[in-house]
């Protein structure tokens, strides 16, 4: 195998630092300009409308969630995702019977 120009980084979710308690958010990895976070919404949990100053991609890894924007609500299911620019009010809700796991990729 040829030498790689960079060394791979192995991410162990068990070692992730908790950044939110309810819903549970864990920082998997952070480097210059990039952060990977997992977000778990249990049935009935929500994260109210808030504004992030970073653009982000949200990918539903398991389950379903409602994405709340300022004037609309949409539904995302497993393996679906959305890009949200910085400054867009957003919130998440899980009104479903199963937990939902999201992968969040933020540009810092």
Short mmCIF file of C-alpha atoms in Angstrom, two decimals:
data_model
loop_
_atom_site.label_atom_id
_atom_site.label_comp_id
_atom_site.label_asym_id
_atom_site.label_seq_id
_atom_site.Cartn_x
_atom_site.Cartn_y
_atom_site.Cartn_z
CA UNK A 1 0.00 0.00 0.00
CA UNK A 2 1.43 3.43 -0.88
CA UNK A 3 2.16 5.97 1.84
CA UNK A 4 -0.70 8.36 2.41
CA UNK A 5 0.03 12.11 2.53
CA UNK A 6 -1.91 12.31 5.81
CA UNK A 7 -2.45 9.95 8.69
CA UNK A 8 -5.97 8.57 9.16
CA UNK A 9 -7.86 9.52 12.30
CA UNK A 10 -9.78 6.74 14.00
CA UNK A 11 -12.94 7.93 15.72
CA UNK A 12 -14.29 5.90 18.62
CA UNK A 13 -17.85 7.01 19.50
CA UNK A 14 -17.36 5.62 23.02
CA UNK A 15 -14.68 8.26 23.63
CA UNK A 16 -16.70 11.20 22.28
CA UNK A 17 -17.11 14.23 24.51
CA UNK A 18 -20.67 15.12 25.52
CA UNK A 19 -21.64 18.63 24.39
CA UNK A 20 -25.43 18.41 25.00
CA UNK A 21 -27.29 16.46 27.68
CA UNK A 22 -30.89 16.53 26.37
CA UNK A 23 -30.99 15.70 23.52
CA UNK A 24 -27.71 13.86 23.75
CA UNK A 25 -25.01 15.43 21.58
CA UNK A 26 -21.44 14.13 21.36
CA UNK A 27 -18.45 15.69 19.63
CA UNK A 28 -16.75 12.90 17.69
CA UNK A 29 -13.97 14.94 16.13
CA UNK A 30 -12.78 18.51 15.82
CA UNK A 31 -10.01 19.94 13.66
CA UNK A 32 -9.24 23.30 12.13
CA UNK A 33 -12.42 24.39 10.40
CA UNK A 34 -14.38 21.14 10.93
CA UNK A 35 -16.41 19.43 13.64
CA UNK A 36 -18.28 16.10 13.60
CA UNK A 37 -21.10 15.67 16.11
CA UNK A 38 -23.69 12.97 16.76
CA UNK A 39 -27.11 13.96 17.99
CA UNK A 40 -29.63 11.52 19.47
CA UNK A 41 -33.28 12.47 19.85
CA UNK A 42 -35.28 10.01 21.92
CA UNK A 43 -39.02 9.70 21.19
CA UNK A 44 -40.70 12.92 22.33
CA UNK A 45 -37.45 14.90 22.60
CA UNK A 46 -36.83 18.13 20.78
CA UNK A 47 -34.19 20.79 20.32
CA UNK A 48 -35.97 24.17 20.09
CA UNK A 49 -35.39 26.74 17.37
CA UNK A 50 -31.89 28.21 17.64
CA UNK A 51 -29.34 29.89 15.39
CA UNK A 52 -25.89 28.49 14.64
CA UNK A 53 -23.21 30.74 13.22
CA UNK A 54 -21.71 27.88 11.21
CA UNK A 55 -23.02 26.13 8.11
CA UNK A 56 -23.76 22.45 8.71
CA UNK A 57 -24.91 19.24 7.05
CA UNK A 58 -27.30 17.03 9.02
CA UNK A 59 -27.65 13.36 8.00
CA UNK A 60 -30.23 11.10 9.63
CA UNK A 61 -28.46 7.82 10.33
CA UNK A 62 -31.40 6.09 11.99
CA UNK A 63 -35.05 6.89 12.59
CA UNK A 64 -37.03 9.96 11.57
CA UNK A 65 -37.04 13.59 12.69
CA UNK A 66 -38.91 16.77 12.04
CA UNK A 67 -36.78 19.74 11.01
CA UNK A 68 -38.31 23.01 12.15
CA UNK A 69 -37.33 26.15 10.28
CA UNK A 70 -38.63 29.65 10.94
CA UNK A 71 -41.79 29.29 8.87
CA UNK A 72 -42.01 25.61 7.93
CA UNK A 73 -41.54 22.06 9.21
CA UNK A 74 -40.30 19.09 7.19
CA UNK A 75 -39.56 15.44 7.84
CA UNK A 76 -36.28 13.61 7.28
CA UNK A 77 -35.92 9.83 7.40
CA UNK A 78 -32.95 7.49 7.65
CA UNK A 79 -30.20 8.23 5.08
CA UNK A 80 -31.67 11.63 4.20
CA UNK A 81 -29.87 14.87 4.91
CA UNK A 82 -29.99 18.62 4.61
CA UNK A 83 -27.48 21.46 4.30
CA UNK A 84 -28.28 24.54 6.39
CA UNK A 85 -26.30 27.76 5.90
CA UNK A 86 -25.11 29.78 8.89
CA UNK A 87 -27.67 32.03 10.53
CA UNK A 88 -30.77 29.97 9.64
CA UNK A 89 -33.04 29.37 12.68
CA UNK A 90 -33.49 25.61 13.05
CA UNK A 91 -34.85 23.11 15.53
CA UNK A 92 -35.38 19.36 15.71
CA UNK A 93 -38.25 17.25 17.01
CA UNK A 94 -38.79 13.50 17.32
CA UNK A 95 -42.55 12.85 17.62
CA UNK A 96 -42.01 9.24 16.49
CA UNK A 97 -41.83 6.01 18.52
CA UNK A 98 -38.15 5.21 17.77
CA UNK A 99 -34.95 7.11 18.65
CA UNK A 100 -33.35 9.17 15.89
CA UNK A 101 -29.60 9.52 15.35
CA UNK A 102 -28.11 12.33 13.28
CA UNK A 103 -24.57 12.97 12.10
CA UNK A 104 -23.75 16.69 12.02
CA UNK A 105 -20.86 18.06 9.96
CA UNK A 106 -20.05 21.68 10.87
CA UNK A 107 -17.68 24.08 9.18
CA UNK A 108 -16.11 26.22 11.90
#
